[in-house]
CSV table of C-alpha atoms in Angstrom, one decimal:
chain,number,residue,atom,x,y,z
A,649,UNK,CA,-77.7,46.4,66.6
A,650,UNK,CA,-80.1,49.0,65.2
A,651,UNK,CA,-81.9,47.5,62.3
A,652,UNK,CA,-84.1,50.3,61.5
A,653,UNK,CA,-83.3,51.2,58.0
A,654,UNK,CA,-84.9,54.5,57.3
A,655,UNK,CA,-86.3,57.4,59.3
A,656,UNK,CA,-88.8,59.7,57.7
A,657,UNK,CA,-89.8,62.9,59.4
A,658,UNK,CA,-93.3,64.3,58.5
A,659,UNK,CA,-93.2,68.0,59.2
A,660,UNK,CA,-96.4,69.8,60.1
A,661,UNK,CA,-97.1,73.2,61.5
A,662,UNK,CA,-96.6,72.1,65.1
A,663,UNK,CA,-95.6,68.5,65.2
A,664,UNK,CA,-92.7,66.3,63.8
A,665,UNK,CA,-93.5,62.6,63.6
A,666,UNK,CA,-90.6,60.1,63.2
A,667,UNK,CA,-91.6,57.0,61.1
A,668,UNK,CA,-89.3,54.0,61.4
A,669,UNK,CA,-89.4,51.6,58.4
A,670,UNK,CA,-87.7,48.2,58.2
A,671,UNK,CA,-86.5,47.9,54.6
A,672,UNK,CA,-85.7,44.2,54.3
A,673,UNK,CA,-88.3,41.9,52.7
A,674,UNK,CA,-90.4,39.6,54.8
A,675,UNK,CA,-89.8,36.9,52.2
A,676,UNK,CA,-86.2,36.2,51.0
A,677,UNK,CA,-84.5,33.8,48.7
A,678,UNK,CA,-83.2,30.8,50.6
A,679,UNK,CA,-79.5,30.2,50.4
A,680,UNK,CA,-77.5,27.1,51.3
A,681,UNK,CA,-75.3,27.2,48.3
A,682,UNK,CA,-71.5,26.9,48.6
A,683,UNK,CA,-69.6,30.1,47.5
A,684,UNK,CA,-66.1,31.2,47.1
A,685,UNK,CA,-65.0,34.4,48.8
A,686,UNK,CA,-62.2,36.7,47.7
A,687,UNK,CA,-61.3,40.0,49.5
A,688,UNK,CA,-58.7,42.7,48.8
A,689,UNK,CA,-57.8,44.3,52.1
A,690,UNK,CA,-57.6,48.1,52.7
A,691,UNK,CA,-53.8,47.9,53.3
A,692,UNK,CA,-51.2,45.2,54.1
A,693,UNK,CA,-51.4,43.2,57.3
A,694,UNK,CA,-48.3,42.2,59.1
A,695,UNK,CA,-48.6,38.4,59.8
A,696,UNK,CA,-45.1,37.8,61.1
A,697,UNK,CA,-41.4,38.6,61.1
A,698,UNK,CA,-38.2,37.0,59.8
A,699,UNK,CA,-34.6,37.7,60.6
A,700,UNK,CA,-32.4,39.7,58.1
A,701,UNK,CA,-28.7,39.7,58.8
A,702,UNK,CA,-29.5,38.0,62.2
A,703,UNK,CA,-32.0,40.7,63.4
A,704,UNK,CA,-35.7,41.1,63.5
A,705,UNK,CA,-36.9,44.4,62.0
A,706,UNK,CA,-39.8,46.0,64.0
A,707,UNK,CA,-39.3,49.7,63.3
A,708,UNK,CA,-38.5,52.6,65.6
A,709,UNK,CA,-42.0,52.3,67.0
A,710,UNK,CA,-42.3,48.5,67.5
A,711,UNK,CA,-44.5,46.9,64.9
A,712,UNK,CA,-46.7,44.0,65.9
A,713,UNK,CA,-48.5,41.1,64.2
A,714,UNK,CA,-51.9,42.4,63.1
A,715,UNK,CA,-50.7,46.0,62.3
A,716,UNK,CA,-52.2,47.2,59.1
A,717,UNK,CA,-49.8,49.2,56.9
A,718,UNK,CA,-51.7,51.8,54.9
A,719,UNK,CA,-49.0,54.3,53.7
A,720,UNK,CA,-45.4,54.6,52.7
A,721,UNK,CA,-44.0,58.2,52.9
A,722,UNK,CA,-47.6,59.4,53.1
A,723,UNK,CA,-48.6,57.6,49.9
A,724,UNK,CA,-51.6,55.2,50.2
A,725,UNK,CA,-50.8,51.5,49.6
A,726,UNK,CA,-53.4,48.7,49.3
A,727,UNK,CA,-51.3,45.7,48.1
A,728,UNK,CA,-48.0,44.0,48.6
A,729,UNK,CA,-46.9,45.2,45.1
A,730,UNK,CA,-47.7,48.8,46.0
A,731,UNK,CA,-45.9,48.5,49.3
A,732,UNK,CA,-42.8,47.2,47.5
A,733,UNK,CA,-42.9,49.8,44.8
A,734,UNK,CA,-43.3,52.7,47.3
A,735,UNK,CA,-40.4,51.4,49.4
A,736,UNK,CA,-38.1,51.1,46.4
A,737,UNK,CA,-39.0,54.7,45.4
A,738,UNK,CA,-38.5,56.2,48.8
A,739,UNK,CA,-35.5,54.6,50.4
A,740,UNK,CA,-33.4,57.4,52.0
A,741,UNK,CA,-29.7,57.5,52.6
A,742,UNK,CA,-30.1,55.8,56.0
A,743,UNK,CA,-32.0,52.9,54.4
A,744,UNK,CA,-35.2,53.9,56.1
A,745,UNK,CA,-38.8,54.6,55.0
A,746,UNK,CA,-41.6,56.2,56.9
A,747,UNK,CA,-44.7,54.0,57.1
A,748,UNK,CA,-48.2,54.6,58.5
A,749,UNK,CA,-50.0,51.8,60.2
A,750,UNK,CA,-53.3,51.2,62.0
A,751,UNK,CA,-53.5,49.4,65.3
A,752,UNK,CA,-56.8,49.1,67.3
A,753,UNK,CA,-58.4,51.7,65.1
A,754,UNK,CA,-55.6,54.3,65.8
A,755,UNK,CA,-53.1,55.6,63.3
A,756,UNK,CA,-49.3,55.5,64.0
A,757,UNK,CA,-46.1,56.2,62.0
A,758,UNK,CA,-42.7,54.7,62.3
A,759,UNK,CA,-39.4,54.6,60.4
A,760,UNK,CA,-38.9,51.1,59.0
A,761,UNK,CA,-35.3,50.0,58.6
A,762,UNK,CA,-34.4,48.2,55.4
A,763,UNK,CA,-31.6,45.7,55.2
A,764,UNK,CA,-29.6,44.8,52.1
A,765,UNK,CA,-28.9,41.1,51.7
A,766,UNK,CA,-27.4,39.7,48.5
A,767,UNK,CA,-28.0,43.1,46.8
A,768,UNK,CA,-31.8,43.0,47.7
A,769,UNK,CA,-33.5,45.3,50.2
A,770,UNK,CA,-35.5,43.3,52.7
A,771,UNK,CA,-38.1,44.5,55.2
A,772,UNK,CA,-38.1,41.5,57.6
A,773,UNK,CA,-41.9,41.5,57.4
A,774,UNK,CA,-44.3,38.7,56.4
A,775,UNK,CA,-47.4,40.5,55.0
A,776,UNK,CA,-50.7,39.7,53.4
A,777,UNK,CA,-53.0,41.9,51.3
A,778,UNK,CA,-55.9,39.5,50.4
A,779,UNK,CA,-57.8,36.4,51.4
A,780,UNK,CA,-59.6,33.6,49.6
A,781,UNK,CA,-61.9,31.0,51.1
A,782,UNK,CA,-65.3,29.4,51.1
A,783,UNK,CA,-68.6,29.8,52.9
A,784,UNK,CA,-72.3,29.3,52.6
A,785,UNK,CA,-74.7,31.8,51.1
A,786,UNK,CA,-77.4,32.6,53.7
A,787,UNK,CA,-80.0,34.6,51.7
A,788,UNK,CA,-80.7,37.0,49.0
A,789,UNK,CA,-83.3,39.8,49.4
A,790,UNK,CA,-85.3,39.7,46.1
A,791,UNK,CA,-86.2,43.4,46.3
A,792,UNK,CA,-82.8,45.0,47.1
A,793,UNK,CA,-80.5,42.2,45.6
A,794,UNK,CA,-78.6,42.4,48.9
A,795,UNK,CA,-77.2,39.0,50.0
A,796,UNK,CA,-75.7,37.9,53.3
A,797,UNK,CA,-73.3,35.1,54.1
A,798,UNK,CA,-71.3,33.5,57.0
A,799,UNK,CA,-73.0,35.1,60.0
A,800,UNK,CA,-69.6,36.2,61.4
A,801,UNK,CA,-66.7,38.3,60.4
A,802,UNK,CA,-63.7,37.2,58.4
A,803,UNK,CA,-60.4,37.4,60.3
A,804,UNK,CA,-56.9,36.9,58.9
A,805,UNK,CA,-55.9,33.6,60.4
A,806,UNK,CA,-52.3,34.4,61.4
A,807,UNK,CA,-52.9,37.7,63.1
A,808,UNK,CA,-56.6,37.2,64.0
A,809,UNK,CA,-57.1,40.7,62.6
A,810,UNK,CA,-60.4,41.7,60.9
A,811,UNK,CA,-60.2,42.1,57.1
A,812,UNK,CA,-61.2,45.6,56.0
A,813,UNK,CA,-62.8,45.4,52.5
A,814,UNK,CA,-61.3,47.5,49.8
A,815,UNK,CA,-62.8,45.3,47.1
A,816,UNK,CA,-64.3,41.8,47.2
A,817,UNK,CA,-66.5,39.3,45.4
A,818,UNK,CA,-68.2,36.0,45.8
A,819,UNK,CA,-67.9,33.4,43.1
A,820,UNK,CA,-68.9,29.9,42.1
A,821,UNK,CA,-67.3,27.0,43.9
A,822,UNK,CA,-68.2,23.3,44.4
A,823,UNK,CA,-67.4,20.9,47.2
A,824,UNK,CA,-64.9,18.2,46.3
A,825,UNK,CA,-64.5,16.5,49.7
A,826,UNK,CA,-64.9,16.7,53.5
A,827,UNK,CA,-62.3,16.5,56.2
A,828,UNK,CA,-64.5,15.2,59.0
A,829,UNK,CA,-64.8,16.8,62.4
A,830,UNK,CA,-63.8,15.1,65.6
A,831,UNK,CA,-64.2,16.4,69.1
A,832,UNK,CA,-61.4,18.8,69.7
A,833,UNK,CA,-60.7,19.1,66.0
A,834,UNK,CA,-63.2,20.7,63.6
A,835,UNK,CA,-63.0,19.6,60.0
A,836,UNK,CA,-63.6,21.5,56.8
A,837,UNK,CA,-65.1,21.5,53.4
A,838,UNK,CA,-62.7,21.1,50.4
A,839,UNK,CA,-63.7,23.1,47.4
A,840,UNK,CA,-62.9,23.8,43.8
A,841,UNK,CA,-63.0,27.4,42.8
A,842,UNK,CA,-64.4,28.9,39.6
A,843,UNK,CA,-63.4,32.5,40.3
A,844,UNK,CA,-64.3,33.6,36.7
A,845,UNK,CA,-68.0,33.1,37.5
A,846,UNK,CA,-68.5,36.1,39.9
A,847,UNK,CA,-71.9,36.0,41.7
A,848,UNK,CA,-71.7,39.4,43.4
A,849,UNK,CA,-69.7,42.0,45.2
A,850,UNK,CA,-68.6,42.1,48.9
A,851,UNK,CA,-69.3,45.5,50.3
A,852,UNK,CA,-68.6,45.0,54.0
A,853,UNK,CA,-67.2,42.5,56.5
A,854,UNK,CA,-68.9,42.7,60.0
A,855,UNK,CA,-69.4,40.6,63.1
A,856,UNK,CA,-72.7,39.5,61.6
A,857,UNK,CA,-71.3,38.3,58.3
A,858,UNK,CA,-70.3,39.6,54.8
A,859,UNK,CA,-72.8,41.5,52.7
A,860,UNK,CA,-73.0,42.8,49.2
A,861,UNK,CA,-75.0,42.9,46.0
A,862,UNK,CA,-75.9,39.7,44.2
A,863,UNK,CA,-75.4,40.1,40.4
A,864,UNK,CA,-76.8,36.9,39.0
A,865,UNK,CA,-80.4,35.7,38.4
A,866,UNK,CA,-81.9,33.7,41.2
A,867,UNK,CA,-84.8,31.3,41.6
A,868,UNK,CA,-87.9,33.1,42.9
A,869,UNK,CA,-89.4,29.6,43.7
A,870,UNK,CA,-87.0,29.5,46.7
A,871,UNK,CA,-88.7,32.4,48.5
A,872,UNK,CA,-89.2,31.7,52.2
A,873,UNK,CA,-90.8,33.7,54.9
A,874,UNK,CA,-88.7,35.4,57.6
A,875,UNK,CA,-89.4,34.4,61.2
A,876,UNK,CA,-89.5,37.0,64.0
A,877,UNK,CA,-87.4,36.3,67.0
A,878,UNK,CA,-90.3,35.4,69.2
A,879,UNK,CA,-91.4,32.7,66.7
A,880,UNK,CA,-88.2,30.7,67.2
A,881,UNK,CA,-88.8,27.6,69.4
A,882,UNK,CA,-86.7,24.9,71.1
A,883,UNK,CA,-87.0,21.7,69.1
A,884,UNK,CA,-86.8,20.4,65.6
A,885,UNK,CA,-85.3,22.5,62.8
A,886,UNK,CA,-83.2,22.0,59.6
A,887,UNK,CA,-80.1,23.4,58.1
A,888,UNK,CA,-79.5,23.8,54.4
A,889,UNK,CA,-76.0,23.3,53.2
A,890,UNK,CA,-73.8,21.6,50.6
A,891,UNK,CA,-71.6,18.5,51.4
A,892,UNK,CA,-71.1,17.3,47.8
A,893,UNK,CA,-70.6,19.1,44.5
A,894,UNK,CA,-73.3,21.9,44.3
A,895,UNK,CA,-76.2,20.0,45.8
A,896,UNK,CA,-78.0,21.9,48.6
A,897,UNK,CA,-79.5,19.4,51.0
A,898,UNK,CA,-81.7,19.6,54.1
A,899,UNK,CA,-80.4,18.1,57.4
A,900,UNK,CA,-82.2,17.8,60.7
A,901,UNK,CA,-81.0,19.6,63.9
A,902,UNK,CA,-82.4,20.2,67.3
A,903,UNK,CA,-82.5,23.7,68.8
A,904,UNK,CA,-81.5,23.3,72.4
A,905,UNK,CA,-81.6,26.9,73.7
A,906,UNK,CA,-82.5,30.4,72.6
A,907,UNK,CA,-80.7,33.6,73.8
A,908,UNK,CA,-82.2,36.9,72.6
A,909,UNK,CA,-79.7,38.9,74.7
A,910,UNK,CA,-76.6,37.5,73.1
A,911,UNK,CA,-75.1,39.6,70.3
A,912,UNK,CA,-74.2,36.8,68.0
A,913,UNK,CA,-74.8,33.4,69.7
A,914,UNK,CA,-78.6,33.4,69.7
A,915,UNK,CA,-79.3,29.8,69.0
A,916,UNK,CA,-77.7,26.6,70.4
A,917,UNK,CA,-78.3,23.5,68.4
A,918,UNK,CA,-77.1,19.9,67.9
A,919,UNK,CA,-77.0,17.9,64.7
A,920,UNK,CA,-79.1,14.8,64.9
A,921,UNK,CA,-79.2,13.9,61.2
A,922,UNK,CA,-77.4,10.6,60.8
A,923,UNK,CA,-76.5,11.2,57.1
A,924,UNK,CA,-74.8,14.4,57.9
A,925,UNK,CA,-73.0,13.0,61.0
A,926,UNK,CA,-71.7,10.1,58.9
A,927,UNK,CA,-70.5,12.4,56.2
A,928,UNK,CA,-69.0,15.3,58.2
A,929,UNK,CA,-68.8,14.1,61.9
A,930,UNK,CA,-70.5,17.3,62.9
A,931,UNK,CA,-70.2,21.0,62.0
A,932,UNK,CA,-67.2,21.7,59.7
A,933,UNK,CA,-65.6,24.9,58.5
A,934,UNK,CA,-67.4,26.1,55.4
A,935,UNK,CA,-70.8,25.6,56.9
A,936,UNK,CA,-70.9,29.1,58.2
A,937,UNK,CA,-73.9,30.9,56.9
A,938,UNK,CA,-76.0,27.8,56.3
A,939,UNK,CA,-79.6,28.8,56.8
A,940,UNK,CA,-81.7,27.3,59.6
A,941,UNK,CA,-85.3,26.6,58.9
A,942,UNK,CA,-88.1,25.9,61.4
A,943,UNK,CA,-91.8,25.5,60.7
A,944,UNK,CA,-91.3,26.5,57.1
A,945,UNK,CA,-89.6,29.8,58.0
A,946,UNK,CA,-86.0,30.9,58.0
A,947,UNK,CA,-85.0,31.6,61.6
A,948,UNK,CA,-81.2,32.0,61.5
A,949,UNK,CA,-77.8,30.8,60.2
A,950,UNK,CA,-75.1,28.5,61.4
A,951,UNK,CA,-72.1,30.5,62.7
A,952,UNK,CA,-69.9,28.5,65.1
A,953,UNK,CA,-68.9,25.0,66.1
A,954,UNK,CA,-68.3,23.9,69.7
A,955,UNK,CA,-64.8,22.6,69.4
A,956,UNK,CA,-65.0,20.1,72.2
A,957,UNK,CA,-68.3,18.7,71.0
A,958,UNK,CA,-68.4,19.1,67.2
A,959,UNK,CA,-72.0,17.9,66.7
A,960,UNK,CA,-73.1,21.1,68.5
A,961,UNK,CA,-72.9,24.8,67.5
A,962,UNK,CA,-74.4,28.2,67.5
A,963,UNK,CA,-76.6,30.3,65.2
A,964,UNK,CA,-77.4,33.9,64.6
A,965,UNK,CA,-81.0,35.3,64.2
A,966,UNK,CA,-81.7,35.9,60.5
A,967,UNK,CA,-83.4,39.2,61.4
A,968,UNK,CA,-80.0,40.5,62.8
A,969,UNK,CA,-78.3,39.6,59.5
A,970,UNK,CA,-81.1,41.2,57.4
A,971,UNK,CA,-80.9,44.4,59.5
A,972,UNK,CA,-77.1,44.6,59.0
A,973,UNK,CA,-77.4,43.9,55.3
A,974,UNK,CA,-79.8,46.7,54.8
A,975,UNK,CA,-77.2,49.2,55.9
A,976,UNK,CA,-75.2,48.8,52.7
A,977,UNK,CA,-77.9,50.6,50.6
């Protein structure tokens, strides 16, 4: 990933010198806080099909789970309500409507048959237009107010399709309990949402995490230096995360290997903190984005759990996240 934020050309009579500038700060606000996440998708995702009058409805061009419906009769739609309204307005005499959908970044059209059952027109489609969940705030850049979280992309769980952000926000939430992890079965954090207390916008959802602008005040006493990739070492480190209420705590881990060539799985680690293992059993869902600290510097974030050995997982270099976050400016 190219993390060079700005290119300035100085033009002289004969020469042109490119100057590459990294925009992110070398000291950032340490995260670890639990956050709620809400995203409105750029369209409506098909997550399944149901029978109407004994038949599945998949259109003239066969629709599939994961297809993103973006238009009805060439009118843009972004929500289930808009999809329903446009269908009702545009039903033709053959009980069909023309829909546009995206699959594998390519646009297609098909006629969608509509079936009347008990005087109600039905599509036969299960669809979703938004998601809500929890994660961990990784960092805030104090200069740009850009934040990063998760360290991986958000996928719609039924279709495994990437969520394309139309609008989104992060908001306050607190941990109410933990479903513990067991080998073969990762657990998860349970949370209470306070979606009225919005912390910031979500501008994009990428393989390196979600990014946006942080709107609230933050504690400048939580500044921490960013480690370069070559400063990361095998051995002792710490993750910062919440396992109860809103309390960010430090837990010891052991970095077992480093892979600078991997796109996203740069750090392998194992949890060795007895308190955390007793509380969670290992890595649980909701820890994604938890910052990893070594020798007083932030080196990366937690991204994945190894399902068959839940006390182990992977992390992403913090510099990769910072580079990606800078692209929203």
